[in-house]
CSV table of C-alpha atoms in Angstrom, one decimal:
chain,number,residue,atom,x,y,z
A,11,UNK,CA,11.3,1.9,-46.4
A,12,UNK,CA,12.8,1.9,-42.8
A,13,UNK,CA,13.1,5.2,-41.1
A,14,UNK,CA,16.7,6.7,-41.0
A,15,UNK,CA,17.4,7.8,-37.7
A,16,UNK,CA,21.1,9.7,-37.5
A,17,UNK,CA,22.3,10.0,-34.1
A,18,UNK,CA,25.0,13.0,-33.7
A,19,UNK,CA,27.4,12.5,-31.2
A,20,UNK,CA,28.4,9.3,-29.1
A,21,UNK,CA,29.3,9.2,-25.3
A,22,UNK,CA,26.8,7.9,-23.0
A,23,UNK,CA,23.8,9.8,-24.5
A,24,UNK,CA,24.5,8.9,-28.0
A,25,UNK,CA,25.2,5.1,-27.4
A,26,UNK,CA,22.3,4.5,-25.1
A,27,UNK,CA,20.2,5.9,-28.0
A,28,UNK,CA,21.8,3.8,-30.6
A,29,UNK,CA,21.5,0.5,-28.5
A,30,UNK,CA,18.0,1.1,-27.4
A,31,UNK,CA,16.5,2.0,-30.8
A,32,UNK,CA,18.6,-0.7,-32.7
A,33,UNK,CA,17.7,-3.2,-30.1
A,34,UNK,CA,14.0,-2.3,-30.2
A,35,UNK,CA,13.1,-1.5,-33.7
A,36,UNK,CA,15.3,-4.1,-35.7
A,37,UNK,CA,14.5,-3.5,-39.4
A,38,UNK,CA,11.8,-0.9,-39.0
A,39,UNK,CA,14.7,1.7,-38.5
A,40,UNK,CA,18.3,2.2,-39.5
A,41,UNK,CA,20.6,3.7,-36.9
A,42,UNK,CA,23.6,5.8,-38.0
A,43,UNK,CA,25.7,7.5,-35.3
A,44,UNK,CA,28.2,9.9,-36.1
A,45,UNK,CA,31.1,11.0,-33.6
A,46,UNK,CA,34.6,12.3,-33.7
A,47,UNK,CA,37.2,10.7,-31.5
A,48,UNK,CA,38.9,14.0,-31.6
A,49,UNK,CA,35.9,15.4,-29.3
A,50,UNK,CA,35.8,14.4,-25.7
A,51,UNK,CA,33.0,13.7,-23.7
A,52,UNK,CA,32.0,14.9,-20.5
A,53,UNK,CA,32.1,11.4,-18.9
A,54,UNK,CA,31.4,12.2,-15.2
A,55,UNK,CA,27.9,11.0,-14.8
A,56,UNK,CA,29.0,7.8,-13.0
A,57,UNK,CA,26.4,7.4,-10.2
A,58,UNK,CA,22.9,6.5,-11.4
A,59,UNK,CA,19.5,5.9,-9.9
A,60,UNK,CA,17.3,2.5,-9.9
A,61,UNK,CA,15.7,2.9,-13.4
A,62,UNK,CA,18.7,2.0,-14.9
A,63,UNK,CA,18.4,-1.5,-13.8
A,64,UNK,CA,14.9,-1.5,-15.8
A,65,UNK,CA,16.8,-0.1,-18.7
A,66,UNK,CA,19.5,-2.5,-19.0
A,67,UNK,CA,16.7,-5.4,-18.5
A,68,UNK,CA,14.8,-4.0,-21.3
A,69,UNK,CA,17.9,-4.2,-23.7
A,70,UNK,CA,18.5,-7.7,-22.4
A,71,UNK,CA,21.9,-6.9,-20.9
A,72,UNK,CA,23.3,-9.5,-18.6
A,73,UNK,CA,24.0,-7.5,-15.3
A,74,UNK,CA,27.3,-9.3,-14.0
A,75,UNK,CA,28.7,-8.8,-17.6
A,76,UNK,CA,27.8,-5.3,-17.7
A,77,UNK,CA,29.1,-4.6,-14.3
A,78,UNK,CA,32.7,-6.3,-15.3
A,79,UNK,CA,32.7,-4.3,-18.4
A,80,UNK,CA,32.1,-1.0,-16.7
A,81,UNK,CA,33.8,-1.7,-13.2
A,82,UNK,CA,30.5,-0.9,-11.5
A,83,UNK,CA,29.5,-1.4,-7.9
A,84,UNK,CA,26.0,-1.5,-6.2
A,85,UNK,CA,24.4,1.8,-5.1
A,86,UNK,CA,21.8,2.0,-2.3
A,87,UNK,CA,21.4,5.9,-2.0
A,88,UNK,CA,23.3,9.0,-1.2
A,89,UNK,CA,25.0,10.2,1.8
A,90,UNK,CA,24.8,13.8,2.3
A,91,UNK,CA,27.4,15.6,4.8
A,92,UNK,CA,26.9,19.2,5.9
A,93,UNK,CA,23.8,20.3,4.3
A,94,UNK,CA,21.6,21.3,7.0
A,95,UNK,CA,23.9,23.2,9.3
A,96,UNK,CA,27.4,22.0,8.1
A,97,UNK,CA,28.1,19.5,10.7
A,98,UNK,CA,25.2,16.8,10.0
A,99,UNK,CA,24.6,14.1,7.8
A,100,UNK,CA,21.6,12.3,6.4
A,101,UNK,CA,21.1,9.3,3.9
A,102,UNK,CA,18.5,9.4,0.8
A,103,UNK,CA,18.2,5.9,0.2
A,104,UNK,CA,16.5,3.8,-2.5
A,105,UNK,CA,13.3,1.9,-1.7
A,106,UNK,CA,10.8,2.5,1.1
A,107,UNK,CA,11.1,3.2,4.7
A,108,UNK,CA,8.6,1.1,7.2
A,109,UNK,CA,5.4,0.1,6.1
A,110,UNK,CA,2.7,2.7,4.6
A,111,UNK,CA,-1.1,2.4,5.0
A,112,UNK,CA,-3.2,3.0,2.2
A,113,UNK,CA,-4.3,6.2,3.7
A,114,UNK,CA,-1.0,7.4,5.1
A,115,UNK,CA,2.6,6.9,4.5
A,116,UNK,CA,4.7,5.4,7.3
A,117,UNK,CA,6.1,8.8,8.6
A,118,UNK,CA,2.8,9.6,10.2
A,119,UNK,CA,3.3,6.5,12.4
A,120,UNK,CA,7.0,7.1,13.1
A,121,UNK,CA,5.8,10.8,14.0
A,122,UNK,CA,3.2,9.6,16.1
A,123,UNK,CA,5.6,7.4,18.0
A,124,UNK,CA,8.0,10.1,18.6
A,125,UNK,CA,5.3,11.8,20.7
A,126,UNK,CA,4.6,8.7,22.5
A,127,UNK,CA,8.3,7.9,23.4
A,128,UNK,CA,9.2,5.9,20.5
A,129,UNK,CA,12.5,7.6,19.8
A,130,UNK,CA,14.3,5.3,17.2
A,131,UNK,CA,15.4,7.2,14.3
A,132,UNK,CA,13.7,7.1,10.9
A,133,UNK,CA,16.6,5.7,9.3
A,134,UNK,CA,16.1,2.4,11.1
A,135,UNK,CA,13.2,1.3,9.4
A,136,UNK,CA,14.9,1.5,5.7
A,137,UNK,CA,16.2,-1.7,4.8
A,138,UNK,CA,18.6,-0.1,1.9
A,139,UNK,CA,19.6,2.8,4.2
A,140,UNK,CA,20.8,0.3,7.0
A,141,UNK,CA,22.4,-2.1,4.7
A,142,UNK,CA,24.5,0.9,2.9
A,143,UNK,CA,25.7,2.4,6.2
A,144,UNK,CA,27.0,-1.1,7.2
A,145,UNK,CA,28.7,-1.6,3.8
A,146,UNK,CA,26.6,-4.9,3.0
A,147,UNK,CA,24.9,-6.0,-0.2
A,148,UNK,CA,23.2,-9.0,-2.1
A,149,UNK,CA,20.5,-9.6,-4.4
A,150,UNK,CA,17.1,-10.5,-2.5
A,151,UNK,CA,14.2,-12.5,-3.6
A,152,UNK,CA,11.3,-10.5,-5.0
A,153,UNK,CA,13.8,-7.7,-5.6
A,154,UNK,CA,13.3,-6.6,-1.9
A,155,UNK,CA,16.3,-4.6,-2.1
A,156,UNK,CA,16.4,-1.8,-4.4
A,157,UNK,CA,19.5,-0.7,-6.2
A,158,UNK,CA,21.3,1.3,-8.8
A,159,UNK,CA,24.9,1.3,-10.2
A,160,UNK,CA,28.0,3.4,-9.5
A,161,UNK,CA,29.8,2.8,-13.0
A,162,UNK,CA,32.6,4.4,-15.4
A,163,UNK,CA,30.1,5.9,-17.9
A,164,UNK,CA,32.9,5.8,-20.6
A,165,UNK,CA,33.1,2.2,-20.3
A,166,UNK,CA,29.3,2.0,-20.2
A,167,UNK,CA,29.4,3.9,-23.7
A,168,UNK,CA,31.9,1.3,-24.9
A,169,UNK,CA,29.9,-1.5,-23.8
A,170,UNK,CA,26.6,0.0,-25.7
A,171,UNK,CA,28.7,0.8,-28.7
A,172,UNK,CA,29.7,-3.1,-29.2
A,173,UNK,CA,25.7,-4.0,-28.4
A,174,UNK,CA,24.2,-1.6,-30.9
A,175,UNK,CA,26.9,-2.2,-33.6
A,176,UNK,CA,26.1,-6.0,-33.1
A,177,UNK,CA,22.3,-5.0,-33.6
A,178,UNK,CA,23.1,-2.9,-37.0
A,179,UNK,CA,23.9,0.4,-36.1
A,180,UNK,CA,26.6,2.1,-38.4
A,181,UNK,CA,29.1,4.1,-36.8
A,182,UNK,CA,30.9,6.8,-38.9
A,183,UNK,CA,33.8,8.7,-37.7
A,184,UNK,CA,34.0,12.3,-38.4
A,185,UNK,CA,33.6,15.9,-37.2
A,186,UNK,CA,30.2,17.7,-37.8
A,187,UNK,CA,31.0,20.6,-40.0
A,188,UNK,CA,27.4,22.0,-40.8
A,189,UNK,CA,23.9,21.0,-40.3
A,190,UNK,CA,21.8,21.4,-43.8
A,191,UNK,CA,18.2,22.5,-43.4
A,192,UNK,CA,15.5,22.1,-45.8
A,193,UNK,CA,14.6,25.5,-47.3
A,194,UNK,CA,11.0,25.3,-47.2
A,195,UNK,CA,10.0,23.2,-44.1
A,196,UNK,CA,13.2,24.3,-42.0
A,197,UNK,CA,13.6,20.4,-41.2
A,198,UNK,CA,17.4,18.9,-40.9
A,199,UNK,CA,18.1,17.2,-44.2
A,200,UNK,CA,21.7,16.0,-43.5
A,201,UNK,CA,24.7,16.3,-41.5
A,202,UNK,CA,28.0,17.7,-43.4
A,203,UNK,CA,31.1,16.3,-42.0
A,204,UNK,CA,34.6,17.6,-42.3
A,205,UNK,CA,35.9,16.4,-46.0
A,206,UNK,CA,32.3,17.0,-47.3
A,207,UNK,CA,30.6,13.7,-46.6
A,208,UNK,CA,26.9,13.9,-46.3
A,209,UNK,CA,24.7,12.1,-43.8
A,210,UNK,CA,21.1,11.9,-44.6
A,211,UNK,CA,18.2,11.1,-42.3
A,212,UNK,CA,14.6,11.3,-41.3
A,213,UNK,CA,15.2,11.8,-37.9
A,214,UNK,CA,18.1,13.5,-36.1
A,215,UNK,CA,19.1,12.8,-32.3
A,216,UNK,CA,21.2,15.7,-30.8
A,217,UNK,CA,23.5,14.0,-28.5
A,218,UNK,CA,26.2,16.4,-29.1
A,219,UNK,CA,26.4,17.6,-25.3
A,220,UNK,CA,26.8,21.1,-24.3
A,221,UNK,CA,27.4,22.3,-27.8
A,222,UNK,CA,23.7,21.3,-29.0
A,223,UNK,CA,24.9,21.5,-32.4
A,224,UNK,CA,21.7,20.7,-34.0
A,225,UNK,CA,18.8,21.6,-31.5
A,226,UNK,CA,20.2,25.0,-30.8
A,227,UNK,CA,22.9,25.9,-33.2
A,228,UNK,CA,20.9,25.1,-36.1
A,229,UNK,CA,17.5,25.0,-34.9
A,230,UNK,CA,17.3,27.7,-32.2
A,231,UNK,CA,15.0,25.9,-29.9
A,232,UNK,CA,16.0,28.3,-27.0
A,233,UNK,CA,16.7,27.8,-23.4
A,234,UNK,CA,15.5,28.5,-20.1
A,235,UNK,CA,18.0,29.5,-17.4
A,236,UNK,CA,17.4,28.0,-13.8
A,237,UNK,CA,20.7,29.4,-12.4
A,238,UNK,CA,18.9,31.7,-9.9
A,239,UNK,CA,17.5,28.6,-8.1
A,240,UNK,CA,20.6,26.4,-8.9
A,241,UNK,CA,23.5,28.7,-8.9
A,242,UNK,CA,26.5,26.4,-9.3
A,243,UNK,CA,28.1,26.6,-12.5
A,244,UNK,CA,31.4,25.0,-12.3
A,245,UNK,CA,32.9,21.6,-11.6
A,246,UNK,CA,36.2,19.7,-11.7
A,247,UNK,CA,36.6,15.9,-11.8
A,248,UNK,CA,39.4,13.9,-11.0
A,249,UNK,CA,39.8,9.9,-10.8
A,250,UNK,CA,41.9,8.3,-7.7
A,251,UNK,CA,43.0,4.9,-6.6
A,252,UNK,CA,40.5,3.2,-4.0
A,253,UNK,CA,41.8,3.9,-0.7
A,254,UNK,CA,39.3,1.4,0.9
A,255,UNK,CA,37.0,-1.5,-0.2
A,256,UNK,CA,34.1,0.3,-2.2
A,257,UNK,CA,30.9,1.2,-0.2
A,258,UNK,CA,27.4,0.9,-1.9
A,259,UNK,CA,26.5,4.5,-1.7
A,260,UNK,CA,27.7,7.5,-3.3
A,261,UNK,CA,28.7,10.9,-1.0
A,262,UNK,CA,27.5,14.4,-1.6
A,263,UNK,CA,29.8,16.7,0.8
A,264,UNK,CA,28.8,20.3,1.2
A,265,UNK,CA,31.2,22.9,1.4
A,266,UNK,CA,31.0,26.7,1.7
A,267,UNK,CA,30.2,27.2,-2.1
A,268,UNK,CA,28.6,24.2,-3.3
A,269,UNK,CA,29.5,20.4,-2.7
A,270,UNK,CA,31.9,17.5,-3.8
A,271,UNK,CA,31.1,14.1,-4.7
A,272,UNK,CA,32.7,10.4,-4.1
A,273,UNK,CA,31.7,7.7,-6.1
A,274,UNK,CA,33.6,4.4,-5.4
A,275,UNK,CA,33.9,1.9,-8.3
A,276,UNK,CA,35.5,-1.6,-8.5
A,277,UNK,CA,38.9,-0.1,-9.9
A,278,UNK,CA,39.0,3.6,-8.7
A,279,UNK,CA,37.0,6.4,-7.2
A,280,UNK,CA,35.2,9.2,-8.9
A,281,UNK,CA,35.8,12.6,-7.2
A,282,UNK,CA,34.3,16.0,-8.2
A,283,UNK,CA,33.7,19.5,-6.8
A,284,UNK,CA,30.7,21.5,-7.9
A,285,UNK,CA,30.7,25.2,-7.3
A,286,UNK,CA,29.3,28.6,-7.9
A,287,UNK,CA,32.0,30.7,-9.7
A,288,UNK,CA,30.9,34.0,-7.9
A,289,UNK,CA,32.2,32.5,-4.5
A,290,UNK,CA,35.1,30.4,-5.3
A,291,UNK,CA,37.9,30.7,-7.7
A,292,UNK,CA,38.7,28.1,-10.1
A,293,UNK,CA,42.2,27.7,-8.5
A,294,UNK,CA,40.8,27.4,-4.9
A,295,UNK,CA,38.0,24.9,-6.1
A,296,UNK,CA,41.0,22.7,-7.5
A,297,UNK,CA,43.0,23.0,-4.4
A,298,UNK,CA,40.1,22.1,-2.1
A,299,UNK,CA,39.3,19.2,-4.2
A,300,UNK,CA,42.5,17.6,-4.2
A,301,UNK,CA,42.8,18.4,-0.6
A,302,UNK,CA,39.9,16.3,0.3
A,303,UNK,CA,40.5,13.2,-1.8
A,304,UNK,CA,41.2,9.7,-0.7
A,305,UNK,CA,44.1,8.0,-2.6
A,306,UNK,CA,46.7,8.7,-5.2
A,307,UNK,CA,45.3,10.8,-8.0
A,308,UNK,CA,45.2,9.1,-11.2
A,309,UNK,CA,44.1,11.8,-14.0
A,310,UNK,CA,44.3,15.2,-14.7
A,311,UNK,CA,41.5,17.6,-13.6
A,312,UNK,CA,38.8,17.6,-15.9
A,313,UNK,CA,37.3,21.1,-15.9
A,314,UNK,CA,33.5,21.8,-16.8
A,315,UNK,CA,31.5,24.8,-16.9
A,316,UNK,CA,27.5,24.8,-17.4
A,317,UNK,CA,24.3,26.8,-16.8
A,318,UNK,CA,21.6,24.9,-15.1
A,319,UNK,CA,18.6,24.9,-17.3
A,320,UNK,CA,16.3,23.3,-19.9
A,321,UNK,CA,16.0,23.5,-23.5
A,322,UNK,CA,12.4,25.2,-24.4
A,323,UNK,CA,11.8,22.6,-27.0
A,324,UNK,CA,13.5,19.1,-26.6
A,325,UNK,CA,11.9,18.0,-29.7
A,326,UNK,CA,11.9,20.6,-32.4
A,327,UNK,CA,11.2,19.8,-36.2
A,328,UNK,CA,12.8,16.6,-37.0
A,329,UNK,CA,15.4,16.8,-34.1
A,330,UNK,CA,15.3,15.6,-30.7
A,331,UNK,CA,17.9,16.5,-28.0
A,332,UNK,CA,19.3,13.6,-25.8
A,333,UNK,CA,21.3,14.2,-22.8
A,334,UNK,CA,23.0,17.5,-22.2
A,335,UNK,CA,21.9,19.0,-25.4
A,336,UNK,CA,18.6,19.1,-23.8
A,337,UNK,CA,19.5,20.9,-20.7
A,338,UNK,CA,21.5,20.3,-17.5
A,339,UNK,CA,21.3,20.1,-13.8
A,340,UNK,CA,24.1,19.4,-11.5
A,341,UNK,CA,24.7,15.8,-10.8
A,342,UNK,CA,23.4,16.1,-6.9
A,343,UNK,CA,20.8,13.3,-7.1
A,344,UNK,CA,22.5,11.6,-10.1
A,345,UNK,CA,19.7,12.0,-12.5
A,346,UNK,CA,21.8,12.8,-15.7
A,347,UNK,CA,21.8,9.5,-16.9
A,348,UNK,CA,18.1,9.0,-16.1
A,349,UNK,CA,17.1,11.8,-18.2
A,350,UNK,CA,19.0,10.4,-21.1
A,351,UNK,CA,17.0,7.3,-20.6
A,352,UNK,CA,13.7,8.7,-20.0
A,353,UNK,CA,14.0,10.7,-23.4
A,354,UNK,CA,15.2,7.5,-25.5
A,355,UNK,CA,12.2,5.3,-24.1
A,356,UNK,CA,9.7,8.0,-24.5
A,357,UNK,CA,10.8,8.6,-28.1
A,358,UNK,CA,10.7,5.2,-28.8
A,359,UNK,CA,7.2,5.0,-27.8
A,360,UNK,CA,6.3,8.0,-29.8
A,361,UNK,CA,8.3,7.1,-32.8
A,362,UNK,CA,6.5,8.4,-36.0
A,363,UNK,CA,5.6,5.7,-38.9
A,364,UNK,CA,5.7,8.5,-41.4
A,365,UNK,CA,6.2,12.4,-41.3
A,366,UNK,CA,6.7,13.9,-37.4
A,367,UNK,CA,3.2,14.4,-36.0
A,368,UNK,CA,2.8,17.9,-34.2
A,369,UNK,CA,0.9,16.3,-31.4
A,370,UNK,CA,3.6,13.8,-30.3
A,371,UNK,CA,6.0,16.5,-30.4
A,372,UNK,CA,4.0,18.9,-28.1
A,373,UNK,CA,3.3,15.8,-25.9
A,374,UNK,CA,7.1,14.8,-25.9
A,375,UNK,CA,8.1,18.3,-24.9
A,376,UNK,CA,5.4,18.6,-22.3
A,377,UNK,CA,6.5,15.4,-20.6
A,378,UNK,CA,10.2,16.1,-20.8
A,379,UNK,CA,9.7,19.4,-19.2
A,380,UNK,CA,7.8,17.9,-16.5
A,381,UNK,CA,10.4,15.5,-15.6
A,382,UNK,CA,13.1,18.2,-15.7
A,383,UNK,CA,10.9,20.7,-13.5
A,384,UNK,CA,10.1,17.9,-11.0
A,385,UNK,CA,13.8,17.0,-10.7
A,386,UNK,CA,14.6,20.8,-10.5
A,387,UNK,CA,12.6,21.3,-7.4
A,388,UNK,CA,13.9,18.4,-5.6
A,389,UNK,CA,17.5,19.7,-6.1
A,390,UNK,CA,16.2,23.1,-5.2
A,391,UNK,CA,15.0,21.6,-1.9
A,392,UNK,CA,18.5,20.7,-0.8
A,393,UNK,CA,19.7,24.4,-0.9
A,394,UNK,CA,16.8,26.1,0.4
A,395,UNK,CA,15.9,24.0,3.4
A,396,UNK,CA,19.0,24.7,5.2
A,397,UNK,CA,20.2,26.3,8.5
A,398,UNK,CA,23.4,27.2,7.3
A,399,UNK,CA,24.4,31.0,7.3
A,400,UNK,CA,28.2,30.4,7.5
A,401,UNK,CA,28.8,31.8,3.9
A,402,UNK,CA,27.3,34.1,1.3
A,403,UNK,CA,26.5,31.3,-0.9
A,404,UNK,CA,24.6,29.4,1.8
A,405,UNK,CA,22.8,32.6,2.7
A,406,UNK,CA,21.9,33.3,-0.7
A,407,UNK,CA,20.6,29.8,-1.0
A,408,UNK,CA,18.3,29.9,2.1
A,409,UNK,CA,16.9,33.5,1.2
A,410,UNK,CA,15.9,32.7,-2.4
A,411,UNK,CA,12.5,32.3,-3.6
A,412,UNK,CA,11.5,29.0,-4.9
A,413,UNK,CA,9.1,27.8,-7.6
A,414,UNK,CA,5.5,27.7,-6.2
A,415,UNK,CA,5.7,23.8,-6.8
A,416,UNK,CA,8.1,23.5,-4.4
A,417,UNK,CA,7.0,25.7,-1.9
A,418,UNK,CA,3.6,24.2,-1.7
A,419,UNK,CA,5.3,20.7,-1.1
A,420,UNK,CA,7.4,22.0,1.7
A,421,UNK,CA,4.4,23.8,3.4
A,422,UNK,CA,2.4,20.7,2.8
A,423,UNK,CA,4.8,18.5,4.7
A,424,UNK,CA,5.6,20.8,7.4
A,425,UNK,CA,2.2,21.3,8.4
A,426,UNK,CA,0.8,17.8,7.7
A,427,UNK,CA,3.5,15.3,7.1
A,428,UNK,CA,2.0,14.5,3.6
A,429,UNK,CA,3.6,14.3,0.3
A,430,UNK,CA,1.8,14.0,-2.8
A,431,UNK,CA,3.4,13.1,-6.1
A,432,UNK,CA,2.1,14.2,-9.6
A,433,UNK,CA,1.6,11.9,-12.4
A,434,UNK,CA,4.8,9.9,-13.0
A,435,UNK,CA,7.2,11.9,-10.8
A,436,UNK,CA,10.6,10.4,-10.4
A,437,UNK,CA,10.9,10.8,-6.7
A,438,UNK,CA,8.7,9.0,-4.8
A,439,UNK,CA,7.1,9.8,-1.3
A,440,UNK,CA,10.1,8.3,0.7
A,441,UNK,CA,12.8,10.3,-1.2
A,442,UNK,CA,10.9,13.6,-0.1
A,443,UNK,CA,10.3,12.5,3.4
A,444,UNK,CA,14.0,11.3,3.8
A,445,UNK,CA,15.4,14.6,2.3
A,446,UNK,CA,12.9,17.1,3.9
A,447,UNK,CA,13.8,15.3,7.4
A,448,UNK,CA,17.3,15.3,6.8
A,449,UNK,CA,17.3,19.1,5.8
A,450,UNK,CA,15.5,19.7,9.1
A,451,UNK,CA,11.9,20.1,8.0
A,452,UNK,CA,9.8,18.4,10.7
A,453,UNK,CA,6.0,18.1,10.3
A,454,UNK,CA,3.8,19.9,13.0
A,455,UNK,CA,1.0,17.2,12.7
A,456,UNK,CA,0.5,13.9,11.2
A,457,UNK,CA,-2.6,11.7,10.0
A,458,UNK,CA,-5.1,10.8,12.7
A,459,UNK,CA,-5.0,7.3,11.4
A,460,UNK,CA,-1.9,6.8,13.5
A,461,UNK,CA,-4.1,7.1,16.5
A,462,UNK,CA,-5.8,4.1,15.8
A,463,UNK,CA,-3.1,2.1,17.3
A,464,UNK,CA,-2.5,1.9,21.2
A,465,UNK,CA,0.8,2.8,22.8
A,466,UNK,CA,1.4,-0.9,23.0
A,467,UNK,CA,0.2,-1.7,19.5
A,468,UNK,CA,2.4,1.1,18.0
A,469,UNK,CA,5.5,0.1,20.2
A,470,UNK,CA,4.9,-3.4,18.8
A,471,UNK,CA,4.6,-2.3,15.1
A,472,UNK,CA,7.6,-0.4,15.2
A,473,UNK,CA,9.8,-2.5,16.9
A,474,UNK,CA,8.8,-5.4,14.7
A,475,UNK,CA,9.7,-3.2,11.6
A,476,UNK,CA,13.0,-2.2,13.0
A,477,UNK,CA,13.8,-6.0,14.0
A,478,UNK,CA,13.1,-7.2,10.5
A,479,UNK,CA,15.4,-4.7,8.9
A,480,UNK,CA,18.2,-5.4,11.4
A,481,UNK,CA,17.5,-9.2,10.8
A,482,UNK,CA,17.8,-9.0,7.2
A,483,UNK,CA,20.9,-6.8,6.9
A,484,UNK,CA,22.6,-9.1,9.4
A,485,UNK,CA,22.2,-12.0,6.9
A,486,UNK,CA,24.0,-9.8,4.0
A,487,UNK,CA,27.6,-10.2,2.8
A,488,UNK,CA,29.8,-7.5,2.5
A,489,UNK,CA,29.4,-5.1,-0.6
A,490,UNK,CA,32.9,-5.8,-1.7
A,491,UNK,CA,32.8,-9.2,-1.3
A,492,UNK,CA,29.6,-9.8,-3.0
A,493,UNK,CA,30.5,-7.6,-5.9
A,494,UNK,CA,34.0,-9.6,-6.3
A,495,UNK,CA,32.1,-12.8,-6.4
A,496,UNK,CA,29.3,-11.8,-8.7
A,497,UNK,CA,31.7,-9.9,-11.2
A,498,UNK,CA,34.3,-12.6,-11.0
A,499,UNK,CA,36.7,-11.4,-8.4
A,500,UNK,CA,36.9,-7.9,-10.1
A,501,UNK,CA,37.4,-6.5,-6.6
A,502,UNK,CA,40.3,-8.4,-4.8
A,503,UNK,CA,39.1,-11.0,-2.3
A,504,UNK,CA,41.6,-9.9,0.5
A,505,UNK,CA,40.6,-6.5,0.3
A,506,UNK,CA,36.7,-7.1,0.1
A,507,UNK,CA,36.8,-9.1,3.0
């Protein structure tokens, strides 16, 4: 008999799961998704990172069609304003910077160059970064330009729903009233909907968001609170008209109690403010957000409250948490959809043929927690490594103790310029280097292999890399014009030029 998989909840998480399992498993599993139109979704995860490109390709999704359906633009990274001292800016880009040696990253050559009078910015050696700040984009041969998407997450869910239903997923409209458990094993047997309809299954995916109806309210998996490291607990999102052609990057603008995002899509701009309620009232946050948007406001403010942390067991008994039901970290580095994707693909790889295997459950939970801890540490870095002392929020951030895993990484980079990644850690060496340099952490030394090059050799090496980046970027069209052509004039050509 095919394994019966029941997805509780729709939205981005639910339909990403249903679409991937239905497309991958075919007749080896049946997929039933239960959702209620009466229950809204968070729907603000609009900025993504490059692994989503791979995810869509795995599912056989045509990129241009997907981008038309979701009003997506391309994304080359994130521009951070005001995170170091309140008046600075730096860019965390995708891809690589310069050219690494197998023994040492490019930053060691750049640092050696600074000492020898080569004062070009580290930014000048990164293709994605230079292209983003000039507002340029194009697909390049051999995927030479690394990118992600800025998209309408609700439209993405609708797009995936159509695909999943085409692959046999059964959607049931209804609100979950009760989760029925087996009296002996404690496993979930069925979902009971309003009106009494009973939906049985073998595996249940909890995509019910912050409510965590299955994994927590029914199975009590537990939750680890990380708000002492990431104290922001509130957000407001609004959508506005585009005030200018969309740029290929997201902005994260720090303020005295948190930060604000700006995400340009083809047809509108997503805006939001994230803050710590101990230092800013809801009314003041809304006033600040509306006073710092560009273009006419199109939607009513969407208010969110959250507690940063992770579910202690992402897979518990025969239930797997996907998305917000498994934990939450603010969207500072656009990782929300990525964590959904990771959980789904990991589940597919570990999908049991028969009863749930405790070894699979333990391994799944260990890998999920590792992913979240590594992302958590990267987010904490943005708050801890700061010279800002202009508000109680930033003074608290600078003074807080951080996890030993992060403290070790910061100390290693400050002393040696080195970054070591563990296992399949999401953020590559270049990401850590760009953010640590951007936040003001400057290495005190570098790898001696950089001394192998003479002054002239190093100057030619660095100059050649800068010239190659500049030459390539100069051949790229404007991002808005490229999106208009690629997506069939979804962006008005006269505005895109």
